[in-house]
PDB file of C-alpha atoms and ligand atoms in Angstrom:
ATOM      1  CA  MET U   1     -26.165  -9.920 -30.044  1.00  0.00           C
ATOM      2  CA  GLU U   2     -23.451 -12.536 -30.227  1.00  0.00           C
ATOM      3  CA  ILE U   3     -23.817 -16.282 -30.670  1.00  0.00           C
ATOM      4  CA  ILE U   4     -21.168 -17.979 -28.548  1.00  0.00           C
ATOM      5  CA  LYS U   5     -20.316 -21.678 -28.637  1.00  0.00           C
ATOM      6  CA  GLY U   6     -17.391 -21.798 -26.224  1.00  0.00           C
ATOM      7  CA  ILE U   7     -17.603 -21.723 -22.417  1.00  0.00           C
ATOM      8  CA  ALA U   8     -14.351 -19.767 -21.979  1.00  0.00           C
ATOM      9  CA  GLU U   9     -15.439 -17.119 -24.451  1.00  0.00           C
ATOM     10  CA  LEU U  10     -18.823 -16.643 -22.793  1.00  0.00           C
ATOM     11  CA  ARG U  11     -17.199 -16.446 -19.374  1.00  0.00           C
ATOM     12  CA  SER U  12     -14.833 -13.692 -20.416  1.00  0.00           C
ATOM     13  CA  ARG U  13     -17.762 -11.613 -21.760  1.00  0.00           C
ATOM     14  CA  ILE U  14     -19.725 -12.154 -18.528  1.00  0.00           C
ATOM     15  CA  GLN U  15     -16.735 -11.366 -16.361  1.00  0.00           C
ATOM     16  CA  GLN U  16     -16.306  -8.037 -18.130  1.00  0.00           C
ATOM     17  CA  ALA U  17     -20.023  -7.237 -17.718  1.00  0.00           C
ATOM     18  CA  LYS U  18     -19.830  -8.051 -14.006  1.00  0.00           C
ATOM     19  CA  GLU U  19     -16.761  -5.831 -13.569  1.00  0.00           C
ATOM     20  CA  ASP U  20     -18.855  -3.075 -15.137  1.00  0.00           C
ATOM     21  CA  GLY U  21     -21.482  -3.657 -12.419  1.00  0.00           C
ATOM     22  CA  LYS U  22     -24.100  -5.192 -14.717  1.00  0.00           C
ATOM     23  CA  ASP U  23     -26.893  -7.536 -13.599  1.00  0.00           C
ATOM     24  CA  ILE U  24     -26.968 -10.776 -15.548  1.00  0.00           C
ATOM     25  CA  GLY U  25     -30.075 -12.814 -16.433  1.00  0.00           C
ATOM     26  CA  LEU U  26     -30.021 -16.380 -17.801  1.00  0.00           C
ATOM     27  CA  VAL U  27     -32.801 -18.151 -19.711  1.00  0.00           C
ATOM     28  CA  PRO U  28     -31.976 -21.842 -20.262  1.00  0.00           C
ATOM     29  CA  THR U  29     -33.761 -23.435 -23.239  1.00  0.00           C
ATOM     30  CA  MET U  30     -33.481 -26.279 -25.712  1.00  0.00           C
ATOM     31  CA  GLY U  31     -34.328 -23.918 -28.573  1.00  0.00           C
ATOM     32  CA  TYR U  32     -36.999 -24.078 -31.274  1.00  0.00           C
ATOM     33  CA  LEU U  33     -38.352 -21.049 -29.514  1.00  0.00           C
ATOM     34  CA  HIS U  34     -42.011 -20.128 -29.181  1.00  0.00           C
ATOM     35  CA  GLU U  35     -43.934 -17.468 -27.247  1.00  0.00           C
ATOM     36  CA  GLY U  36     -43.553 -19.460 -23.999  1.00  0.00           C
ATOM     37  CA  HIS U  37     -39.766 -19.131 -24.205  1.00  0.00           C
ATOM     38  CA  LEU U  38     -40.017 -15.549 -25.381  1.00  0.00           C
ATOM     39  CA  SER U  39     -42.111 -14.575 -22.345  1.00  0.00           C
ATOM     40  CA  LEU U  40     -39.161 -15.678 -20.167  1.00  0.00           C
ATOM     41  CA  VAL U  41     -36.739 -13.752 -22.350  1.00  0.00           C
ATOM     42  CA  ARG U  42     -38.839 -10.568 -22.172  1.00  0.00           C
ATOM     43  CA  ALA U  43     -38.915 -10.805 -18.374  1.00  0.00           C
ATOM     44  CA  ALA U  44     -35.151 -11.326 -18.304  1.00  0.00           C
ATOM     45  CA  VAL U  45     -34.555  -8.317 -20.571  1.00  0.00           C
ATOM     46  CA  ARG U  46     -36.801  -6.215 -18.332  1.00  0.00           C
ATOM     47  CA  ASP U  47     -35.058  -7.221 -15.077  1.00  0.00           C
ATOM     48  CA  ASN U  48     -31.369  -7.365 -16.090  1.00  0.00           C
ATOM     49  CA  ASP U  49     -28.689  -5.358 -17.904  1.00  0.00           C
ATOM     50  CA  ILE U  50     -27.269  -8.345 -19.769  1.00  0.00           C
ATOM     51  CA  VAL U  51     -29.264 -11.380 -20.896  1.00  0.00           C
ATOM     52  CA  VAL U  52     -27.861 -14.765 -21.867  1.00  0.00           C
ATOM     53  CA  VAL U  53     -30.184 -17.297 -23.527  1.00  0.00           C
ATOM     54  CA  SER U  54     -28.744 -20.788 -23.701  1.00  0.00           C
ATOM     55  CA  ILE U  55     -29.847 -23.100 -26.485  1.00  0.00           C
ATOM     56  CA  PHE U  56     -28.714 -26.653 -25.858  1.00  0.00           C
ATOM     57  CA  VAL U  57     -30.596 -29.867 -26.517  1.00  0.00           C
ATOM     58  CA  ASN U  58     -29.209 -31.663 -23.495  1.00  0.00           C
ATOM     59  CA  PRO U  59     -28.616 -35.353 -24.243  1.00  0.00           C
ATOM     60  CA  THR U  60     -28.416 -36.384 -20.558  1.00  0.00           C
ATOM     61  CA  GLN U  61     -32.061 -35.530 -19.910  1.00  0.00           C
ATOM     62  CA  PHE U  62     -33.391 -37.790 -22.687  1.00  0.00           C
ATOM     63  CA  GLY U  63     -34.003 -41.496 -22.177  1.00  0.00           C
ATOM     64  CA  PRO U  64     -32.623 -44.018 -24.696  1.00  0.00           C
ATOM     65  CA  ASN U  65     -35.981 -44.367 -26.483  1.00  0.00           C
ATOM     66  CA  GLU U  66     -36.878 -40.698 -26.380  1.00  0.00           C
ATOM     67  CA  ASP U  67     -36.727 -37.982 -29.027  1.00  0.00           C
ATOM     68  CA  TYR U  68     -33.185 -36.583 -28.596  1.00  0.00           C
ATOM     69  CA  ASP U  69     -32.298 -37.106 -32.270  1.00  0.00           C
ATOM     70  CA  SER U  70     -35.581 -35.850 -33.677  1.00  0.00           C
ATOM     71  CA  TYR U  71     -35.999 -32.928 -31.245  1.00  0.00           C
ATOM     72  CA  PRO U  72     -36.576 -29.859 -33.463  1.00  0.00           C
ATOM     73  CA  ARG U  73     -33.639 -27.478 -33.892  1.00  0.00           C
ATOM     74  CA  ASP U  74     -33.411 -24.145 -35.737  1.00  0.00           C
ATOM     75  CA  LEU U  75     -30.650 -21.931 -34.350  1.00  0.00           C
ATOM     76  CA  GLU U  76     -30.848 -19.316 -37.097  1.00  0.00           C
ATOM     77  CA  HIS U  77     -34.553 -18.718 -36.604  1.00  0.00           C
ATOM     78  CA  ASP U  78     -34.155 -18.697 -32.801  1.00  0.00           C
ATOM     79  CA  ALA U  79     -31.292 -16.203 -32.998  1.00  0.00           C
ATOM     80  CA  ALA U  80     -33.354 -13.832 -35.159  1.00  0.00           C
ATOM     81  CA  LYS U  81     -36.165 -13.811 -32.564  1.00  0.00           C
ATOM     82  CA  LEU U  82     -33.747 -13.260 -29.692  1.00  0.00           C
ATOM     83  CA  ARG U  83     -31.951 -10.430 -31.474  1.00  0.00           C
ATOM     84  CA  GLU U  84     -35.292  -8.605 -31.835  1.00  0.00           C
ATOM     85  CA  LEU U  85     -35.931  -8.878 -28.092  1.00  0.00           C
ATOM     86  CA  GLY U  86     -32.592  -7.331 -27.166  1.00  0.00           C
ATOM     87  CA  VAL U  87     -30.757 -10.416 -25.933  1.00  0.00           C
ATOM     88  CA  ASP U  88     -26.992  -9.919 -25.539  1.00  0.00           C
ATOM     89  CA  TYR U  89     -25.611 -13.455 -25.835  1.00  0.00           C
ATOM     90  CA  VAL U  90     -26.941 -16.720 -27.203  1.00  0.00           C
ATOM     91  CA  PHE U  91     -24.931 -19.541 -25.685  1.00  0.00           C
ATOM     92  CA  ALA U  92     -25.176 -22.511 -28.058  1.00  0.00           C
ATOM     93  CA  PRO U  93     -22.511 -25.024 -27.062  1.00  0.00           C
ATOM     94  CA  GLY U  94     -21.966 -28.355 -28.795  1.00  0.00           C
ATOM     95  CA  VAL U  95     -22.332 -31.584 -26.844  1.00  0.00           C
ATOM     96  CA  GLN U  96     -18.515 -31.976 -26.630  1.00  0.00           C
ATOM     97  CA  GLU U  97     -18.202 -28.537 -25.056  1.00  0.00           C
ATOM     98  CA  MET U  98     -20.648 -29.435 -22.273  1.00  0.00           C
ATOM     99  CA  TYR U  99     -19.734 -33.115 -21.891  1.00  0.00           C
ATOM    100  CA  PRO U 100     -16.141 -33.585 -23.005  1.00  0.00           C
ATOM    101  CA  GLU U 101     -14.350 -36.924 -23.025  1.00  0.00           C
ATOM    102  CA  GLY U 102     -14.094 -38.243 -19.457  1.00  0.00           C
ATOM    103  CA  TYR U 103     -17.103 -36.321 -18.170  1.00  0.00           C
ATOM    104  CA  ASN U 104     -18.333 -38.063 -15.034  1.00  0.00           C
ATOM    105  CA  SER U 105     -20.286 -35.789 -12.668  1.00  0.00           C
ATOM    106  CA  PHE U 106     -24.036 -35.530 -12.054  1.00  0.00           C
ATOM    107  CA  VAL U 107     -26.295 -33.589  -9.726  1.00  0.00           C
ATOM    108  CA  GLU U 108     -29.220 -35.399  -8.207  1.00  0.00           C
ATOM    109  CA  VAL U 109     -32.190 -34.056  -6.289  1.00  0.00           C
ATOM    110  CA  ARG U 110     -33.898 -36.929  -4.477  1.00  0.00           C
ATOM    111  CA  ASP U 111     -37.528 -37.610  -3.728  1.00  0.00           C
ATOM    112  CA  LEU U 112     -39.154 -34.774  -5.727  1.00  0.00           C
ATOM    113  CA  THR U 113     -37.724 -36.358  -8.869  1.00  0.00           C
ATOM    114  CA  ASP U 114     -39.318 -39.823  -8.355  1.00  0.00           C
ATOM    115  CA  LYS U 115     -42.817 -38.508  -8.895  1.00  0.00           C
ATOM    116  CA  LEU U 116     -44.911 -37.413 -11.907  1.00  0.00           C
ATOM    117  CA  CYS U 117     -42.583 -37.058 -14.915  1.00  0.00           C
ATOM    118  CA  GLY U 118     -39.702 -38.597 -12.950  1.00  0.00           C
ATOM    119  CA  LYS U 119     -41.619 -41.858 -12.696  1.00  0.00           C
ATOM    120  CA  SER U 120     -42.134 -42.198 -16.439  1.00  0.00           C
ATOM    121  CA  ARG U 121     -38.795 -40.655 -17.430  1.00  0.00           C
ATOM    122  CA  PRO U 122     -36.152 -42.190 -15.135  1.00  0.00           C
ATOM    123  CA  GLY U 123     -32.960 -40.130 -15.174  1.00  0.00           C
ATOM    124  CA  HIS U 124     -34.649 -37.142 -16.809  1.00  0.00           C
ATOM    125  CA  PHE U 125     -34.354 -34.792 -13.843  1.00  0.00           C
ATOM    126  CA  ARG U 126     -30.792 -35.892 -13.134  1.00  0.00           C
ATOM    127  CA  GLY U 127     -29.963 -34.655 -16.636  1.00  0.00           C
ATOM    128  CA  VAL U 128     -31.875 -31.422 -16.073  1.00  0.00           C
ATOM    129  CA  THR U 129     -30.322 -30.628 -12.688  1.00  0.00           C
ATOM    130  CA  THR U 130     -26.861 -31.444 -14.022  1.00  0.00           C
ATOM    131  CA  VAL U 131     -27.121 -29.209 -17.065  1.00  0.00           C
ATOM    132  CA  VAL U 132     -28.796 -26.378 -15.144  1.00  0.00           C
ATOM    133  CA  THR U 133     -26.030 -26.516 -12.518  1.00  0.00           C
ATOM    134  CA  LYS U 134     -23.438 -26.343 -15.287  1.00  0.00           C
ATOM    135  CA  LEU U 135     -25.192 -23.387 -16.920  1.00  0.00           C
ATOM    136  CA  LEU U 136     -25.524 -21.589 -13.575  1.00  0.00           C
ATOM    137  CA  ASN U 137     -21.818 -22.170 -12.907  1.00  0.00           C
ATOM    138  CA  ILE U 138     -20.795 -21.024 -16.354  1.00  0.00           C
ATOM    139  CA  VAL U 139     -22.883 -17.830 -16.400  1.00  0.00           C
ATOM    140  CA  GLN U 140     -23.220 -17.138 -12.649  1.00  0.00           C
ATOM    141  CA  PRO U 141     -26.320 -15.026 -13.296  1.00  0.00           C
ATOM    142  CA  HIS U 142     -28.145 -12.871 -10.751  1.00  0.00           C
ATOM    143  CA  ARG U 143     -31.465 -14.311 -11.982  1.00  0.00           C
ATOM    144  CA  ALA U 144     -32.502 -17.396 -13.958  1.00  0.00           C
ATOM    145  CA  TYR U 145     -35.894 -17.816 -15.628  1.00  0.00           C
ATOM    146  CA  PHE U 146     -38.042 -20.948 -15.917  1.00  0.00           C
ATOM    147  CA  GLY U 147     -41.619 -21.633 -17.029  1.00  0.00           C
ATOM    148  CA  GLN U 148     -44.383 -23.103 -14.875  1.00  0.00           C
ATOM    149  CA  LYS U 149     -45.190 -25.262 -17.910  1.00  0.00           C
ATOM    150  CA  ASP U 150     -42.554 -27.584 -16.441  1.00  0.00           C
ATOM    151  CA  PHE U 151     -43.820 -27.149 -12.899  1.00  0.00           C
ATOM    152  CA  GLN U 152     -41.978 -30.143 -11.455  1.00  0.00           C
ATOM    153  CA  GLN U 153     -38.737 -28.951 -13.046  1.00  0.00           C
ATOM    154  CA  LEU U 154     -39.201 -25.568 -11.372  1.00  0.00           C
ATOM    155  CA  VAL U 155     -39.837 -27.176  -7.975  1.00  0.00           C
ATOM    156  CA  VAL U 156     -36.768 -29.413  -8.399  1.00  0.00           C
ATOM    157  CA  ILE U 157     -34.529 -26.515  -9.453  1.00  0.00           C
ATOM    158  CA  ARG U 158     -35.667 -24.346  -6.543  1.00  0.00           C
ATOM    159  CA  ARG U 159     -34.867 -27.240  -4.172  1.00  0.00           C
ATOM    160  CA  MET U 160     -31.443 -27.745  -5.768  1.00  0.00           C
ATOM    161  CA  VAL U 161     -30.510 -24.052  -5.637  1.00  0.00           C
ATOM    162  CA  THR U 162     -31.506 -23.887  -1.962  1.00  0.00           C
ATOM    163  CA  ASP U 163     -29.820 -27.159  -1.017  1.00  0.00           C
ATOM    164  CA  LEU U 164     -26.570 -26.422  -2.838  1.00  0.00           C
ATOM    165  CA  ASN U 165     -26.428 -22.711  -1.884  1.00  0.00           C
ATOM    166  CA  ILE U 166     -26.281 -21.593  -5.489  1.00  0.00           C
ATOM    167  CA  PRO U 167     -26.392 -17.783  -5.382  1.00  0.00           C
ATOM    168  CA  VAL U 168     -29.112 -17.072  -7.943  1.00  0.00           C
ATOM    169  CA  GLU U 169     -32.710 -15.899  -7.844  1.00  0.00           C
ATOM    170  CA  ILE U 170     -35.032 -18.354  -9.592  1.00  0.00           C
ATOM    171  CA  LYS U 171     -37.985 -16.761 -11.377  1.00  0.00           C
ATOM    172  CA  GLY U 172     -40.961 -18.941 -12.351  1.00  0.00           C
ATOM    173  CA  LEU U 173     -43.260 -17.553 -15.045  1.00  0.00           C
ATOM    174  CA  PRO U 174     -46.815 -18.473 -16.099  1.00  0.00           C
ATOM    175  CA  ILE U 175     -47.696 -20.936 -18.852  1.00  0.00           C
ATOM    176  CA  VAL U 176     -48.231 -19.385 -22.292  1.00  0.00           C
ATOM    177  CA  ARG U 177     -51.005 -21.063 -24.296  1.00  0.00           C
ATOM    178  CA  GLU U 178     -52.339 -21.171 -27.839  1.00  0.00           C
ATOM    179  CA  GLU U 179     -55.789 -19.632 -28.376  1.00  0.00           C
ATOM    180  CA  ASP U 180     -57.525 -22.969 -27.840  1.00  0.00           C
ATOM    181  CA  GLY U 181     -55.687 -23.536 -24.556  1.00  0.00           C
ATOM    182  CA  LEU U 182     -52.940 -25.923 -25.691  1.00  0.00           C
ATOM    183  CA  ALA U 183     -49.764 -25.084 -23.766  1.00  0.00           C
ATOM    184  CA  MET U 184     -47.044 -23.970 -26.157  1.00  0.00           C
ATOM    185  CA  SER U 185     -44.285 -26.530 -26.562  1.00  0.00           C
ATOM    186  CA  SER U 186     -41.556 -27.241 -29.085  1.00  0.00           C
ATOM    187  CA  ARG U 187     -42.984 -30.781 -29.224  1.00  0.00           C
ATOM    188  CA  ASN U 188     -46.331 -29.524 -30.570  1.00  0.00           C
ATOM    189  CA  LYS U 189     -44.540 -29.554 -33.917  1.00  0.00           C
ATOM    190  CA  TYR U 190     -44.780 -33.365 -33.916  1.00  0.00           C
ATOM    191  CA  LEU U 191     -48.615 -33.274 -33.978  1.00  0.00           C
ATOM    192  CA  ASN U 192     -50.494 -33.769 -37.247  1.00  0.00           C
ATOM    193  CA  SER U 193     -53.716 -31.819 -37.697  1.00  0.00           C
ATOM    194  CA  LYS U 194     -55.968 -34.474 -36.107  1.00  0.00           C
ATOM    195  CA  GLU U 195     -53.603 -34.846 -33.176  1.00  0.00           C
ATOM    196  CA  ARG U 196     -53.340 -31.090 -32.803  1.00  0.00           C
ATOM    197  CA  LYS U 197     -57.117 -30.916 -32.326  1.00  0.00           C
ATOM    198  CA  ALA U 198     -57.075 -33.888 -29.940  1.00  0.00           C
ATOM    199  CA  ALA U 199     -54.327 -32.239 -27.888  1.00  0.00           C
ATOM    200  CA  THR U 200     -56.764 -29.624 -26.541  1.00  0.00           C
ATOM    201  CA  VAL U 201     -58.073 -32.390 -24.272  1.00  0.00           C
ATOM    202  CA  LEU U 202     -55.231 -31.691 -21.798  1.00  0.00           C
ATOM    203  CA  PHE U 203     -56.362 -28.122 -21.197  1.00  0.00           C
ATOM    204  CA  LYS U 204     -60.035 -29.163 -21.145  1.00  0.00           C
ATOM    205  CA  ALA U 205     -59.306 -31.726 -18.432  1.00  0.00           C
ATOM    206  CA  LEU U 206     -57.401 -29.153 -16.355  1.00  0.00           C
ATOM    207  CA  GLU U 207     -60.237 -26.657 -16.739  1.00  0.00           C
ATOM    208  CA  LYS U 208     -62.738 -29.299 -15.648  1.00  0.00           C
ATOM    209  CA  GLY U 209     -60.662 -30.175 -12.582  1.00  0.00           C
ATOM    210  CA  LYS U 210     -60.234 -26.522 -11.702  1.00  0.00           C
ATOM    211  CA  GLU U 211     -63.955 -25.867 -12.034  1.00  0.00           C
ATOM    212  CA  MET U 212     -64.775 -28.773  -9.708  1.00  0.00           C
ATOM    213  CA  ILE U 213     -62.335 -27.482  -7.090  1.00  0.00           C
ATOM    214  CA  LEU U 214     -63.547 -23.896  -7.333  1.00  0.00           C
ATOM    215  CA  GLU U 215     -67.101 -25.188  -6.918  1.00  0.00           C
ATOM    216  CA  GLY U 216     -66.057 -26.832  -3.657  1.00  0.00           C
ATOM    217  CA  GLU U 217     -64.991 -30.406  -4.490  1.00  0.00           C
ATOM    218  CA  ARG U 218     -62.330 -31.473  -1.993  1.00  0.00           C
ATOM    219  CA  ASP U 219     -62.032 -35.178  -2.809  1.00  0.00           C
ATOM    220  CA  ALA U 220     -58.884 -35.454  -4.931  1.00  0.00           C
ATOM    221  CA  ASP U 221     -59.855 -38.907  -6.307  1.00  0.00           C
ATOM    222  CA  LYS U 222     -63.102 -37.527  -7.696  1.00  0.00           C
ATOM    223  CA  VAL U 223     -61.238 -34.725  -9.471  1.00  0.00           C
ATOM    224  CA  ARG U 224     -58.632 -37.170 -10.798  1.00  0.00           C
ATOM    225  CA  GLU U 225     -61.303 -39.573 -12.071  1.00  0.00           C
ATOM    226  CA  GLU U 226     -63.284 -36.845 -13.786  1.00  0.00           C
ATOM    227  CA  MET U 227     -60.180 -35.521 -15.536  1.00  0.00           C
ATOM    228  CA  ALA U 228     -59.044 -39.004 -16.589  1.00  0.00           C
ATOM    229  CA  GLY U 229     -62.555 -39.832 -17.831  1.00  0.00           C
ATOM    230  CA  LEU U 230     -62.589 -36.748 -20.007  1.00  0.00           C
ATOM    231  CA  ILE U 231     -59.178 -37.567 -21.498  1.00  0.00           C
ATOM    232  CA  ASN U 232     -60.165 -41.186 -22.123  1.00  0.00           C
ATOM    233  CA  GLN U 233     -63.039 -40.000 -24.299  1.00  0.00           C
ATOM    234  CA  GLU U 234     -60.460 -38.753 -26.794  1.00  0.00           C
ATOM    235  CA  PRO U 235     -59.442 -41.756 -28.970  1.00  0.00           C
ATOM    236  CA  LEU U 236     -55.992 -40.336 -29.854  1.00  0.00           C
ATOM    237  CA  ALA U 237     -55.094 -39.734 -26.194  1.00  0.00           C
ATOM    238  CA  ARG U 238     -53.347 -42.180 -23.854  1.00  0.00           C
ATOM    239  CA  ILE U 239     -52.790 -41.136 -20.248  1.00  0.00           C
ATOM    240  CA  ASP U 240     -49.304 -41.341 -18.759  1.00  0.00           C
ATOM    241  CA  TYR U 241     -50.450 -39.746 -15.494  1.00  0.00           C
ATOM    242  CA  VAL U 242     -53.217 -37.552 -14.135  1.00  0.00           C
ATOM    243  CA  ALA U 243     -52.275 -36.198 -10.740  1.00  0.00           C
ATOM    244  CA  VAL U 244     -53.704 -34.007  -8.015  1.00  0.00           C
ATOM    245  CA  VAL U 245     -50.761 -33.123  -5.797  1.00  0.00           C
ATOM    246  CA  ASP U 246     -49.502 -30.667  -3.262  1.00  0.00           C
ATOM    247  CA  PRO U 247     -47.502 -28.035  -5.176  1.00  0.00           C
ATOM    248  CA  GLU U 248     -44.513 -28.070  -2.806  1.00  0.00           C
ATOM    249  CA  GLY U 249     -43.768 -31.746  -2.152  1.00  0.00           C
ATOM    250  CA  LEU U 250     -45.620 -33.054  -5.238  1.00  0.00           C
ATOM    251  CA  GLN U 251     -47.273 -35.775  -3.115  1.00  0.00           C
ATOM    252  CA  ASP U 252     -50.619 -37.201  -4.185  1.00  0.00           C
ATOM    253  CA  LEU U 253     -53.443 -35.621  -2.233  1.00  0.00           C
ATOM    254  CA  LYS U 254     -56.492 -37.334  -0.773  1.00  0.00           C
ATOM    255  CA  LYS U 255     -58.143 -34.193   0.439  1.00  0.00           C
ATOM    256  CA  ILE U 256     -57.642 -30.915  -1.385  1.00  0.00           C
ATOM    257  CA  GLY U 257     -56.499 -27.968   0.783  1.00  0.00           C
ATOM    258  CA  ASP U 258     -55.867 -24.318  -0.172  1.00  0.00           C
ATOM    259  CA  ARG U 259     -53.094 -24.967  -2.678  1.00  0.00           C
ATOM    260  CA  VAL U 260     -53.200 -27.704  -5.252  1.00  0.00           C
ATOM    261  CA  LEU U 261     -51.483 -28.631  -8.494  1.00  0.00           C
ATOM    262  CA  LEU U 262     -53.297 -30.526 -11.220  1.00  0.00           C
ATOM    263  CA  ALA U 263     -50.682 -32.125 -13.445  1.00  0.00           C
ATOM    264  CA  LEU U 264     -50.974 -34.253 -16.583  1.00  0.00           C
ATOM    265  CA  ALA U 265     -48.840 -36.162 -19.013  1.00  0.00           C
ATOM    266  CA  VAL U 266     -50.720 -37.548 -21.990  1.00  0.00           C
ATOM    267  CA  PHE U 267     -49.572 -39.194 -25.203  1.00  0.00           C
ATOM    268  CA  ILE U 268     -51.348 -37.815 -28.246  1.00  0.00           C
ATOM    269  CA  GLY U 269     -50.389 -40.381 -30.844  1.00  0.00           C
ATOM    270  CA  ASN U 270     -46.658 -40.839 -30.208  1.00  0.00           C
ATOM    271  CA  THR U 271     -46.128 -37.389 -28.735  1.00  0.00           C
ATOM    272  CA  ARG U 272     -45.980 -37.043 -24.975  1.00  0.00           C
ATOM    273  CA  LEU U 273     -47.389 -33.704 -23.822  1.00  0.00           C
ATOM    274  CA  ILE U 274     -47.463 -32.260 -20.312  1.00  0.00           C
ATOM    275  CA  ASP U 275     -49.547 -29.506 -18.780  1.00  0.00           C
ATOM    276  CA  ASN U 276     -50.605 -28.366 -15.341  1.00  0.00           C
ATOM    277  CA  CYS U 277     -52.724 -25.927 -13.392  1.00  0.00           C
ATOM    278  CA  PHE U 278     -51.832 -24.410 -10.034  1.00  0.00           C
ATOM    279  CA  ILE U 279     -54.892 -23.492  -7.976  1.00  0.00           C
ATOM    280  CA  GLU U 280     -55.064 -21.471  -4.783  1.00  0.00           C
ATOM    281  CA  VAL U 281     -58.508 -21.487  -3.147  1.00  0.00           C
TER     282      VAL U 281
HETATM  283  P1  LIG D   1     -37.455 -26.088 -23.104  1.00  0.00           P
HETATM  284  O1  LIG D   1     -36.848 -25.427 -24.306  1.00  0.00           O
HETATM  285  O2  LIG D   1     -38.650 -26.927 -23.420  1.00  0.00           O
HETATM  286  O3  LIG D   1     -36.440 -26.767 -22.226  1.00  0.00           O
HETATM  287  O4  LIG D   1     -38.036 -24.914 -22.223  1.00  0.00           O
HETATM  288  C1  LIG D   1     -37.199 -23.873 -21.777  1.00  0.00           C
HETATM  289  C2  LIG D   1     -37.943 -23.071 -20.725  1.00  0.00           C
HETATM  290  O5  LIG D   1     -39.128 -22.517 -21.303  1.00  0.00           O
HETATM  291  C3  LIG D   1     -38.389 -23.920 -19.538  1.00  0.00           C
HETATM  292  O6  LIG D   1     -38.174 -23.188 -18.335  1.00  0.00           O
HETATM  293  C4  LIG D   1     -39.845 -24.126 -19.812  1.00  0.00           C
HETATM  294  O7  LIG D   1     -40.629 -24.315 -18.645  1.00  0.00           O
HETATM  295  C5  LIG D   1     -40.223 -22.822 -20.486  1.00  0.00           C
HETATM  296  N1  LIG D   1     -41.436 -23.013 -21.293  1.00  0.00           N
HETATM  297  C6  LIG D   1     -41.645 -23.933 -22.254  1.00  0.00           C
HETATM  298  N2  LIG D   1     -42.911 -23.846 -22.731  1.00  0.00           N
HETATM  299  C7  LIG D   1     -43.499 -22.844 -22.040  1.00  0.00           C
HETATM  300  C8  LIG D   1     -44.818 -22.271 -22.062  1.00  0.00           C
HETATM  301  N3  LIG D   1     -45.759 -22.703 -22.876  1.00  0.00           N
HETATM  302  N4  LIG D   1     -45.070 -21.259 -21.217  1.00  0.00           N
HETATM  303  C9  LIG D   1     -44.121 -20.812 -20.345  1.00  0.00           C
HETATM  304  N5  LIG D   1     -42.871 -21.304 -20.281  1.00  0.00           N
HETATM  305  C10 LIG D   1     -42.569 -22.305 -21.115  1.00  0.00           C
END
């Protein structure tokens, strides 16, 4: 496995692999890897001849008062995990490599990005779609892997790839959770032990909503209220949003049909956590 910081160097390796007829898989990450990331990497190793994992804490997807500076980073540890899984290249560019002096281009997906996390994090998805486009252009993979943990991100990226005719297959993989249900996230590191316990309220609320729907509840407001009520019982939790939406357009539902997404963003102390549950009835 090689750790590569330069775009030109990575491209020449990929070009050679493509000339040799190899299939390329890309797993974009911000590093500080956990089992959620590694599940994507394992899938990529299974499906492709050559796997590139990018590790880049992308400044353009963080708001001015967000955690760009404090976001956890540990390239050495990440590289050791990726080496064990059989990854070929870790692409770990610096900010100057990705956004050199004079950089001035952005990719924007409209509409889908105004909702849910887009409402509370203006500009976030513009940063995501821009960096993912750059990574897809740099690597030109056959397949790229994303987690359903960031369900809205996956929907936005699928839209972008379709709209812009980017020749790549997007794979969306299930959420990996801790034993008590908390969705794995690099940001879980910010939680102290009390907050860590309180954080299970996200999963509990999703489970409650799911149970109501599977038992026949079709009134989306009732499901929303029940989930919000449960979260509000936790003193360390503050709701950013609790949503019951259609999983394609991400619009709020009134009446629940056969496919529904329950999606949450909740502050536990100062840490904003997201989680979701896709239900097909
Ligand atoms: P990040 O490093 O947070 O940008 O995440 C990189 C990729 O890993 C994204 O596609 C995420 O959706 C995915 N991911 C993060 N956490 C999880 C998880 N708990 N389960 C599955 N995928 C995840």
